[in-house]
Amino acid sequence: MKTRAITGFFFVIVMLGSVLLGQYPFGIFYLLLIILCQREFYGLIKQSGFKPNLVWGLINGFFIYTVFAIIPFFNANALIFHKLLFLIPVTLSVVFIQELFNKTEAPFSNIAYTFLGLILICIPFTFFQAMAYVKGDFNFHFPLAFLLLLWANDTGAYLTGRQFGRTKLFERHSPKKTWEGFFGGMVIAAGVALIISHYFNDLPWNRWVAIAILISCFGTLGDLVESMFKRSINVKDSGGILPGHGGLLDRFDGLFIAAPVVYAYLYLVLN
């Protein structure tokens, strides 16, 4: 428990620092996270007997995130960098080409898992990074609020589920999650959203509460999906990089589905 608490403390400090230190540390930090999370994901897939294309999975993850990340930096010359988007189909096609030369029994499974690493990890982090620019210039309010609401939901779900949990939410994939915990996490996240609305006036209070509800629903879904993935390959933790907490995928599973949904909501209400 002590190790878990110490790791959690430093994890929170690093995450908050990545958002508050400005656009360059913010962009670089999440690029690093993409690479580490993809390596962890592909490593787990290899344990199950498949052979995803690690090199080109990482190259495509790096390229996709970088292209979308640098476009907001250079608004005056945005059209120049938009042209880089047309190179993405080329780099993605290399995954298919290389599999033609590999002598494997399940080439399309390897291809599918390579692309799943991009869809499950690279794309959500790209959307999360884009939250900081949803109003144009860099604004740390939205990604910071997202993290705070995600943590509030997770903490609230854990505490209320432990105290009042009786009805299983999805026992087949996550035996410890309960409906009581789910709604408890949602209520606490909504309360934190009300507090955030007093300090960040980018949105009215009801919009912040709506974001909290979205994070509770889709963050929990992401957690369940990651649990389903781990059970399908018979592993308990996705890794051991965070002592007492497992791997990076275990820490960011709530972000993987919630981030694109919240970004879409922000884009619609702000435009």
PDB file of C-alpha atoms in Angstrom:
ATOM      1  CA  MET A   1       0.000   0.000   0.000  1.00  0.00           C
ATOM      2  CA  LYS A   2       2.865   2.380   0.825  1.00  0.00           C
ATOM      3  CA  THR A   3       4.515   1.720  -2.539  1.00  0.00           C
ATOM      4  CA  ARG A   4       1.202   2.263  -4.306  1.00  0.00           C
ATOM      5  CA  ALA A   5       0.649   5.578  -2.496  1.00  0.00           C
ATOM      6  CA  ILE A   6       4.159   6.872  -3.272  1.00  0.00           C
ATOM      7  CA  THR A   7       3.877   5.861  -6.925  1.00  0.00           C
ATOM      8  CA  GLY A   8       0.443   7.453  -7.171  1.00  0.00           C
ATOM      9  CA  PHE A   9       1.696  10.709  -5.654  1.00  0.00           C
ATOM     10  CA  PHE A  10       4.556  11.079  -8.112  1.00  0.00           C
ATOM     11  CA  PHE A  11       2.321   9.980 -10.988  1.00  0.00           C
ATOM     12  CA  VAL A  12      -0.133  12.780 -10.203  1.00  0.00           C
ATOM     13  CA  ILE A  13       2.693  15.335  -9.890  1.00  0.00           C
ATOM     14  CA  VAL A  14       4.147  14.341 -13.270  1.00  0.00           C
ATOM     15  CA  MET A  15       0.745  14.391 -14.956  1.00  0.00           C
ATOM     16  CA  LEU A  16      -0.136  17.816 -13.579  1.00  0.00           C
ATOM     17  CA  GLY A  17       3.297  19.146 -14.506  1.00  0.00           C
ATOM     18  CA  SER A  18       2.921  17.902 -18.075  1.00  0.00           C
ATOM     19  CA  VAL A  19      -0.206  20.050 -18.448  1.00  0.00           C
ATOM     20  CA  LEU A  20       0.890  23.150 -16.529  1.00  0.00           C
ATOM     21  CA  LEU A  21       4.418  23.622 -17.908  1.00  0.00           C
ATOM     22  CA  GLY A  22       3.292  24.843 -21.327  1.00  0.00           C
ATOM     23  CA  GLN A  23       2.567  23.590 -24.810  1.00  0.00           C
ATOM     24  CA  TYR A  24       5.995  22.137 -25.642  1.00  0.00           C
ATOM     25  CA  PRO A  25       6.435  19.938 -22.528  1.00  0.00           C
ATOM     26  CA  PHE A  26       2.743  19.033 -22.887  1.00  0.00           C
ATOM     27  CA  GLY A  27       3.107  17.897 -26.499  1.00  0.00           C
ATOM     28  CA  ILE A  28       6.392  16.034 -25.971  1.00  0.00           C
ATOM     29  CA  PHE A  29       5.230  14.285 -22.803  1.00  0.00           C
ATOM     30  CA  TYR A  30       2.202  12.718 -24.467  1.00  0.00           C
ATOM     31  CA  LEU A  31       4.238  11.703 -27.478  1.00  0.00           C
ATOM     32  CA  LEU A  32       6.491   9.805 -25.073  1.00  0.00           C
ATOM     33  CA  LEU A  33       3.445   8.246 -23.422  1.00  0.00           C
ATOM     34  CA  ILE A  34       2.150   7.061 -26.797  1.00  0.00           C
ATOM     35  CA  ILE A  35       5.435   5.299 -27.540  1.00  0.00           C
ATOM     36  CA  LEU A  36       5.605   3.672 -24.095  1.00  0.00           C
ATOM     37  CA  CYS A  37       1.939   2.600 -24.132  1.00  0.00           C
ATOM     38  CA  GLN A  38       2.209   1.159 -27.641  1.00  0.00           C
ATOM     39  CA  ARG A  39       5.318  -0.808 -26.678  1.00  0.00           C
ATOM     40  CA  GLU A  40       3.468  -2.156 -23.661  1.00  0.00           C
ATOM     41  CA  PHE A  41       0.432  -3.066 -25.780  1.00  0.00           C
ATOM     42  CA  TYR A  42       2.425  -4.804 -28.513  1.00  0.00           C
ATOM     43  CA  GLY A  43       4.445  -6.647 -25.871  1.00  0.00           C
ATOM     44  CA  LEU A  44       1.240  -8.056 -24.388  1.00  0.00           C
ATOM     45  CA  ILE A  45       0.032  -9.101 -27.829  1.00  0.00           C
ATOM     46  CA  LYS A  46       3.297 -10.929 -28.472  1.00  0.00           C
ATOM     47  CA  GLN A  47       2.788 -12.862 -25.231  1.00  0.00           C
ATOM     48  CA  SER A  48      -0.466 -14.185 -26.679  1.00  0.00           C
ATOM     49  CA  GLY A  49       1.334 -15.604 -29.711  1.00  0.00           C
ATOM     50  CA  PHE A  50       0.746 -12.950 -32.376  1.00  0.00           C
ATOM     51  CA  LYS A  51       3.395 -10.771 -33.990  1.00  0.00           C
ATOM     52  CA  PRO A  52       2.265  -7.164 -34.473  1.00  0.00           C
ATOM     53  CA  ASN A  53       4.601  -4.912 -36.413  1.00  0.00           C
ATOM     54  CA  LEU A  54       6.253  -3.095 -33.503  1.00  0.00           C
ATOM     55  CA  VAL A  55       8.543  -0.864 -35.565  1.00  0.00           C
ATOM     56  CA  TRP A  56       5.952   0.448 -37.998  1.00  0.00           C
ATOM     57  CA  GLY A  57       3.310   0.609 -35.305  1.00  0.00           C
ATOM     58  CA  LEU A  58       5.554   2.966 -33.340  1.00  0.00           C
ATOM     59  CA  ILE A  59       6.572   4.930 -36.437  1.00  0.00           C
ATOM     60  CA  ASN A  60       2.945   5.465 -37.421  1.00  0.00           C
ATOM     61  CA  GLY A  61       1.984   6.388 -33.866  1.00  0.00           C
ATOM     62  CA  PHE A  62       4.821   8.922 -33.746  1.00  0.00           C
ATOM     63  CA  PHE A  63       3.933  10.362 -37.153  1.00  0.00           C
ATOM     64  CA  ILE A  64       0.157  10.600 -36.660  1.00  0.00           C
ATOM     65  CA  TYR A  65       0.443  12.284 -33.275  1.00  0.00           C
ATOM     66  CA  THR A  66       3.222  14.632 -34.377  1.00  0.00           C
ATOM     67  CA  VAL A  67       1.412  15.840 -37.486  1.00  0.00           C
ATOM     68  CA  PHE A  68      -1.764  16.667 -35.588  1.00  0.00           C
ATOM     69  CA  ALA A  69       0.214  18.158 -32.689  1.00  0.00           C
ATOM     70  CA  ILE A  70       2.305  20.596 -34.742  1.00  0.00           C
ATOM     71  CA  ILE A  71      -0.558  21.997 -36.816  1.00  0.00           C
ATOM     72  CA  PRO A  72      -1.861  24.241 -33.960  1.00  0.00           C
ATOM     73  CA  PHE A  73       1.699  25.521 -33.327  1.00  0.00           C
ATOM     74  CA  PHE A  74       1.874  27.130 -36.743  1.00  0.00           C
ATOM     75  CA  ASN A  75      -1.549  28.605 -37.409  1.00  0.00           C
ATOM     76  CA  ALA A  76      -0.182  31.016 -39.998  1.00  0.00           C
ATOM     77  CA  ASN A  77       1.250  28.165 -42.060  1.00  0.00           C
ATOM     78  CA  ALA A  78      -1.304  25.521 -41.149  1.00  0.00           C
ATOM     79  CA  LEU A  79      -1.967  24.601 -44.787  1.00  0.00           C
ATOM     80  CA  ILE A  80       1.671  23.566 -45.233  1.00  0.00           C
ATOM     81  CA  PHE A  81       1.468  21.106 -42.365  1.00  0.00           C
ATOM     82  CA  HIS A  82      -1.970  19.868 -43.387  1.00  0.00           C
ATOM     83  CA  LYS A  83      -0.284  18.453 -46.482  1.00  0.00           C
ATOM     84  CA  LEU A  84       1.639  16.068 -44.230  1.00  0.00           C
ATOM     85  CA  LEU A  85      -1.678  14.352 -43.495  1.00  0.00           C
ATOM     86  CA  PHE A  86      -1.603  12.869 -46.987  1.00  0.00           C
ATOM     87  CA  LEU A  87       1.523  10.922 -46.040  1.00  0.00           C
ATOM     88  CA  ILE A  88      -0.320   8.986 -43.320  1.00  0.00           C
ATOM     89  CA  PRO A  89      -1.921   6.486 -45.764  1.00  0.00           C
ATOM     90  CA  VAL A  90       1.569   5.847 -47.170  1.00  0.00           C
ATOM     91  CA  THR A  91       3.138   5.061 -43.795  1.00  0.00           C
ATOM     92  CA  LEU A  92       0.127   2.926 -42.826  1.00  0.00           C
ATOM     93  CA  SER A  93       0.392   0.908 -46.045  1.00  0.00           C
ATOM     94  CA  VAL A  94       3.889  -0.219 -45.048  1.00  0.00           C
ATOM     95  CA  VAL A  95       2.273  -2.411 -42.374  1.00  0.00           C
ATOM     96  CA  PHE A  96       0.516  -4.378 -45.136  1.00  0.00           C
ATOM     97  CA  ILE A  97       3.561  -4.439 -47.385  1.00  0.00           C
ATOM     98  CA  GLN A  98       5.887  -5.762 -44.724  1.00  0.00           C
ATOM     99  CA  GLU A  99       3.439  -8.497 -43.747  1.00  0.00           C
ATOM    100  CA  LEU A 100       3.556  -9.742 -47.354  1.00  0.00           C
ATOM    101  CA  PHE A 101       7.210 -10.638 -46.817  1.00  0.00           C
ATOM    102  CA  ASN A 102       6.807 -12.093 -43.311  1.00  0.00           C
ATOM    103  CA  LYS A 103       6.258 -15.833 -43.138  1.00  0.00           C
ATOM    104  CA  THR A 104       3.550 -15.970 -40.491  1.00  0.00           C
ATOM    105  CA  GLU A 105       0.478 -18.139 -40.039  1.00  0.00           C
ATOM    106  CA  ALA A 106      -1.884 -15.276 -39.214  1.00  0.00           C
ATOM    107  CA  PRO A 107      -0.829 -12.214 -41.215  1.00  0.00           C
ATOM    108  CA  PHE A 108      -4.130 -10.369 -40.885  1.00  0.00           C
ATOM    109  CA  SER A 109      -4.210 -10.911 -37.126  1.00  0.00           C
ATOM    110  CA  ASN A 110      -0.770  -9.288 -36.966  1.00  0.00           C
ATOM    111  CA  ILE A 111      -1.972  -6.405 -39.129  1.00  0.00           C
ATOM    112  CA  ALA A 112      -5.154  -6.007 -37.077  1.00  0.00           C
ATOM    113  CA  TYR A 113      -3.286  -5.875 -33.768  1.00  0.00           C
ATOM    114  CA  THR A 114      -0.823  -3.369 -35.218  1.00  0.00           C
ATOM    115  CA  PHE A 115      -3.672  -1.060 -36.190  1.00  0.00           C
ATOM    116  CA  LEU A 116      -5.481  -1.699 -32.906  1.00  0.00           C
ATOM    117  CA  GLY A 117      -2.448  -0.278 -31.101  1.00  0.00           C
ATOM    118  CA  LEU A 118      -2.900   2.925 -33.114  1.00  0.00           C
ATOM    119  CA  ILE A 119      -6.669   3.095 -32.656  1.00  0.00           C
ATOM    120  CA  LEU A 120      -6.670   2.287 -28.952  1.00  0.00           C
ATOM    121  CA  ILE A 121      -3.654   4.383 -27.909  1.00  0.00           C
ATOM    122  CA  CYS A 122      -2.398   6.876 -30.485  1.00  0.00           C
ATOM    123  CA  ILE A 123      -5.767   8.284 -31.561  1.00  0.00           C
ATOM    124  CA  PRO A 124      -7.102   8.914 -28.010  1.00  0.00           C
ATOM    125  CA  PHE A 125      -3.895  10.645 -26.898  1.00  0.00           C
ATOM    126  CA  THR A 126      -4.041  12.743 -30.067  1.00  0.00           C
ATOM    127  CA  PHE A 127      -7.561  13.847 -29.172  1.00  0.00           C
ATOM    128  CA  PHE A 128      -6.486  14.541 -25.586  1.00  0.00           C
ATOM    129  CA  GLN A 129      -3.627  16.728 -26.820  1.00  0.00           C
ATOM    130  CA  ALA A 130      -6.050  18.509 -29.159  1.00  0.00           C
ATOM    131  CA  MET A 131      -8.265  19.497 -26.215  1.00  0.00           C
ATOM    132  CA  ALA A 132      -5.693  22.127 -25.313  1.00  0.00           C
ATOM    133  CA  TYR A 133      -6.276  23.799 -28.704  1.00  0.00           C
ATOM    134  CA  VAL A 134     -10.009  23.328 -29.106  1.00  0.00           C
ATOM    135  CA  LYS A 135     -10.494  27.113 -28.719  1.00  0.00           C
ATOM    136  CA  GLY A 136      -7.504  28.000 -30.905  1.00  0.00           C
ATOM    137  CA  ASP A 137      -4.505  28.942 -28.759  1.00  0.00           C
ATOM    138  CA  PHE A 138      -3.024  26.649 -26.115  1.00  0.00           C
ATOM    139  CA  ASN A 139      -5.257  26.465 -23.042  1.00  0.00           C
ATOM    140  CA  PHE A 140      -4.459  23.962 -20.289  1.00  0.00           C
ATOM    141  CA  HIS A 141      -7.921  24.246 -18.712  1.00  0.00           C
ATOM    142  CA  PHE A 142      -9.593  21.481 -20.697  1.00  0.00           C
ATOM    143  CA  PRO A 143      -6.923  18.757 -20.438  1.00  0.00           C
ATOM    144  CA  LEU A 144      -6.356  19.593 -16.764  1.00  0.00           C
ATOM    145  CA  ALA A 145     -10.079  19.465 -16.028  1.00  0.00           C
ATOM    146  CA  PHE A 146     -10.324  16.185 -17.932  1.00  0.00           C
ATOM    147  CA  LEU A 147      -7.634  14.593 -15.752  1.00  0.00           C
ATOM    148  CA  LEU A 148      -9.162  15.925 -12.529  1.00  0.00           C
ATOM    149  CA  LEU A 149     -12.618  14.640 -13.459  1.00  0.00           C
ATOM    150  CA  LEU A 150     -11.243  11.274 -14.549  1.00  0.00           C
ATOM    151  CA  TRP A 151      -9.384  10.863 -11.246  1.00  0.00           C
ATOM    152  CA  ALA A 152     -12.429  12.050  -9.284  1.00  0.00           C
ATOM    153  CA  ASN A 153     -14.588   9.473 -11.019  1.00  0.00           C
ATOM    154  CA  ASP A 154     -12.088   6.645 -10.438  1.00  0.00           C
ATOM    155  CA  THR A 155     -11.585   7.574  -6.789  1.00  0.00           C
ATOM    156  CA  GLY A 156     -15.291   8.057  -6.177  1.00  0.00           C
ATOM    157  CA  ALA A 157     -16.175   4.771  -7.844  1.00  0.00           C
ATOM    158  CA  TYR A 158     -13.579   2.926  -5.779  1.00  0.00           C
ATOM    159  CA  LEU A 159     -14.632   4.431  -2.441  1.00  0.00           C
ATOM    160  CA  THR A 160     -18.401   4.158  -2.904  1.00  0.00           C
ATOM    161  CA  GLY A 161     -18.110   0.734  -4.508  1.00  0.00           C
ATOM    162  CA  ARG A 162     -16.039  -0.517  -1.605  1.00  0.00           C
ATOM    163  CA  GLN A 163     -18.462   0.887   0.958  1.00  0.00           C
ATOM    164  CA  PHE A 164     -21.851   0.337  -0.693  1.00  0.00           C
ATOM    165  CA  GLY A 165     -21.204  -1.908  -3.687  1.00  0.00           C
ATOM    166  CA  ARG A 166     -23.608  -4.821  -4.009  1.00  0.00           C
ATOM    167  CA  THR A 167     -24.780  -5.047  -7.623  1.00  0.00           C
ATOM    168  CA  LYS A 168     -22.104  -6.128 -10.092  1.00  0.00           C
ATOM    169  CA  LEU A 169     -21.640  -3.841 -13.086  1.00  0.00           C
ATOM    170  CA  PHE A 170     -19.997  -6.288 -15.496  1.00  0.00           C
ATOM    171  CA  GLU A 171     -18.801  -9.239 -13.457  1.00  0.00           C
ATOM    172  CA  ARG A 172     -17.544 -11.259 -16.413  1.00  0.00           C
ATOM    173  CA  HIS A 173     -14.832  -8.714 -17.195  1.00  0.00           C
ATOM    174  CA  SER A 174     -14.373  -6.775 -13.953  1.00  0.00           C
ATOM    175  CA  PRO A 175     -15.684  -8.613 -10.862  1.00  0.00           C
ATOM    176  CA  LYS A 176     -15.015  -5.739  -8.438  1.00  0.00           C
ATOM    177  CA  LYS A 177     -16.949  -3.016 -10.274  1.00  0.00           C
ATOM    178  CA  THR A 178     -20.484  -2.297  -9.106  1.00  0.00           C
ATOM    179  CA  TRP A 179     -23.367  -0.107 -10.189  1.00  0.00           C
ATOM    180  CA  GLU A 180     -23.230   1.651  -6.823  1.00  0.00           C
ATOM    181  CA  GLY A 181     -19.587   2.486  -7.452  1.00  0.00           C
ATOM    182  CA  PHE A 182     -20.357   3.645 -10.984  1.00  0.00           C
ATOM    183  CA  PHE A 183     -23.028   6.119  -9.866  1.00  0.00           C
ATOM    184  CA  GLY A 184     -20.979   7.156  -6.841  1.00  0.00           C
ATOM    185  CA  GLY A 185     -18.060   8.009  -9.112  1.00  0.00           C
ATOM    186  CA  MET A 186     -20.373   9.968 -11.385  1.00  0.00           C
ATOM    187  CA  VAL A 187     -21.793  12.007  -8.507  1.00  0.00           C
ATOM    188  CA  ILE A 188     -18.356  12.840  -7.125  1.00  0.00           C
ATOM    189  CA  ALA A 189     -17.049  13.746 -10.600  1.00  0.00           C
ATOM    190  CA  ALA A 190     -20.060  16.024 -11.075  1.00  0.00           C
ATOM    191  CA  GLY A 191     -19.282  17.693  -7.740  1.00  0.00           C
ATOM    192  CA  VAL A 192     -15.687  18.287  -8.813  1.00  0.00           C
ATOM    193  CA  ALA A 193     -17.033  19.699 -12.102  1.00  0.00           C
ATOM    194  CA  LEU A 194     -19.048  22.267 -10.147  1.00  0.00           C
ATOM    195  CA  ILE A 195     -15.892  23.307  -8.303  1.00  0.00           C
ATOM    196  CA  ILE A 196     -13.972  23.548 -11.591  1.00  0.00           C
ATOM    197  CA  SER A 197     -16.691  25.788 -13.065  1.00  0.00           C
ATOM    198  CA  HIS A 198     -15.922  28.402 -10.382  1.00  0.00           C
ATOM    199  CA  TYR A 199     -12.285  28.643 -11.487  1.00  0.00           C
ATOM    200  CA  PHE A 200     -12.449  27.905 -15.230  1.00  0.00           C
ATOM    201  CA  ASN A 201     -15.075  30.087 -16.880  1.00  0.00           C
ATOM    202  CA  ASP A 202     -14.532  28.633 -20.347  1.00  0.00           C
ATOM    203  CA  LEU A 203     -17.870  26.828 -19.980  1.00  0.00           C
ATOM    204  CA  PRO A 204     -20.975  27.272 -17.795  1.00  0.00           C
ATOM    205  CA  TRP A 205     -21.415  24.893 -14.867  1.00  0.00           C
ATOM    206  CA  ASN A 206     -23.901  22.627 -16.637  1.00  0.00           C
ATOM    207  CA  ARG A 207     -21.423  22.002 -19.488  1.00  0.00           C
ATOM    208  CA  TRP A 208     -18.726  21.007 -17.004  1.00  0.00           C
ATOM    209  CA  VAL A 209     -21.163  18.628 -15.319  1.00  0.00           C
ATOM    210  CA  ALA A 210     -22.046  17.164 -18.716  1.00  0.00           C
ATOM    211  CA  ILE A 211     -18.343  16.531 -19.335  1.00  0.00           C
ATOM    212  CA  ALA A 212     -18.083  14.826 -15.942  1.00  0.00           C
ATOM    213  CA  ILE A 213     -20.977  12.517 -16.858  1.00  0.00           C
ATOM    214  CA  LEU A 214     -19.378  11.702 -20.217  1.00  0.00           C
ATOM    215  CA  ILE A 215     -16.075  10.912 -18.512  1.00  0.00           C
ATOM    216  CA  SER A 216     -17.830   8.702 -15.963  1.00  0.00           C
ATOM    217  CA  CYS A 217     -19.663   6.729 -18.659  1.00  0.00           C
ATOM    218  CA  PHE A 218     -16.940   6.402 -21.276  1.00  0.00           C
ATOM    219  CA  GLY A 219     -14.068   6.276 -18.797  1.00  0.00           C
ATOM    220  CA  THR A 220     -15.734   3.281 -17.148  1.00  0.00           C
ATOM    221  CA  LEU A 221     -16.283   1.758 -20.585  1.00  0.00           C
ATOM    222  CA  GLY A 222     -12.578   2.161 -21.343  1.00  0.00           C
ATOM    223  CA  ASP A 223     -11.719   0.477 -18.048  1.00  0.00           C
ATOM    224  CA  LEU A 224     -14.009  -2.450 -18.878  1.00  0.00           C
ATOM    225  CA  VAL A 225     -12.586  -2.791 -22.383  1.00  0.00           C
ATOM    226  CA  GLU A 226      -9.035  -2.886 -21.025  1.00  0.00           C
ATOM    227  CA  SER A 227     -10.090  -5.513 -18.468  1.00  0.00           C
ATOM    228  CA  MET A 228     -11.658  -7.540 -21.266  1.00  0.00           C
ATOM    229  CA  PHE A 229      -8.420  -7.252 -23.252  1.00  0.00           C
ATOM    230  CA  LYS A 230      -6.262  -8.421 -20.329  1.00  0.00           C
ATOM    231  CA  ARG A 231      -8.563 -11.350 -19.618  1.00  0.00           C
ATOM    232  CA  SER A 232      -8.495 -12.375 -23.272  1.00  0.00           C
ATOM    233  CA  ILE A 233      -4.703 -12.804 -23.065  1.00  0.00           C
ATOM    234  CA  ASN A 234      -4.662 -14.053 -19.443  1.00  0.00           C
ATOM    235  CA  VAL A 235      -2.669 -11.275 -17.767  1.00  0.00           C
ATOM    236  CA  LYS A 236      -3.468  -9.451 -14.522  1.00  0.00           C
ATOM    237  CA  ASP A 237      -1.544  -6.195 -15.083  1.00  0.00           C
ATOM    238  CA  SER A 238      -0.551  -4.639 -18.385  1.00  0.00           C
ATOM    239  CA  GLY A 239       2.998  -4.074 -17.101  1.00  0.00           C
ATOM    240  CA  GLY A 240       5.159  -3.214 -14.117  1.00  0.00           C
ATOM    241  CA  ILE A 241       6.461   0.251 -14.945  1.00  0.00           C
ATOM    242  CA  LEU A 242       4.400   1.788 -12.099  1.00  0.00           C
ATOM    243  CA  PRO A 243       5.077  -0.128  -8.846  1.00  0.00           C
ATOM    244  CA  GLY A 244       1.826  -0.931  -7.095  1.00  0.00           C
ATOM    245  CA  HIS A 245      -0.262   0.279 -10.039  1.00  0.00           C
ATOM    246  CA  GLY A 246       0.645  -2.086 -12.860  1.00  0.00           C
ATOM    247  CA  GLY A 247       1.372  -0.764 -16.333  1.00  0.00           C
ATOM    248  CA  LEU A 248       0.645   2.431 -18.210  1.00  0.00           C
ATOM    249  CA  LEU A 249      -2.368   0.915 -19.956  1.00  0.00           C
ATOM    250  CA  ASP A 250      -3.867   0.240 -16.519  1.00  0.00           C
ATOM    251  CA  ARG A 251      -3.515   3.928 -15.624  1.00  0.00           C
ATOM    252  CA  PHE A 252      -4.846   5.389 -18.871  1.00  0.00           C
ATOM    253  CA  ASP A 253      -7.606   2.947 -19.765  1.00  0.00           C
ATOM    254  CA  GLY A 254     -10.265   5.497 -18.793  1.00  0.00           C
ATOM    255  CA  LEU A 255      -8.786   8.049 -21.193  1.00  0.00           C
ATOM    256  CA  PHE A 256      -8.763   5.818 -24.278  1.00  0.00           C
ATOM    257  CA  ILE A 257     -12.475   6.066 -25.059  1.00  0.00           C
ATOM    258  CA  ALA A 258     -13.424   9.148 -23.028  1.00  0.00           C
ATOM    259  CA  ALA A 259     -10.907  11.561 -24.601  1.00  0.00           C
ATOM    260  CA  PRO A 260     -12.267  11.405 -28.194  1.00  0.00           C
ATOM    261  CA  VAL A 261     -15.855  11.681 -26.911  1.00  0.00           C
ATOM    262  CA  VAL A 262     -15.104  14.681 -24.683  1.00  0.00           C
ATOM    263  CA  TYR A 263     -13.152  16.396 -27.465  1.00  0.00           C
ATOM    264  CA  ALA A 264     -16.111  15.944 -29.852  1.00  0.00           C
ATOM    265  CA  TYR A 265     -18.444  17.409 -27.212  1.00  0.00           C
ATOM    266  CA  LEU A 266     -16.149  20.391 -26.617  1.00  0.00           C
ATOM    267  CA  TYR A 267     -15.778  21.037 -30.325  1.00  0.00           C
ATOM    268  CA  LEU A 268     -19.550  21.034 -30.823  1.00  0.00           C
ATOM    269  CA  VAL A 269     -20.429  23.285 -27.868  1.00  0.00           C
ATOM    270  CA  LEU A 270     -17.602  25.760 -28.554  1.00  0.00           C
ATOM    271  CA  ASN A 271     -18.271  26.054 -32.273  1.00  0.00           C
TER     272      ASN A 271
END
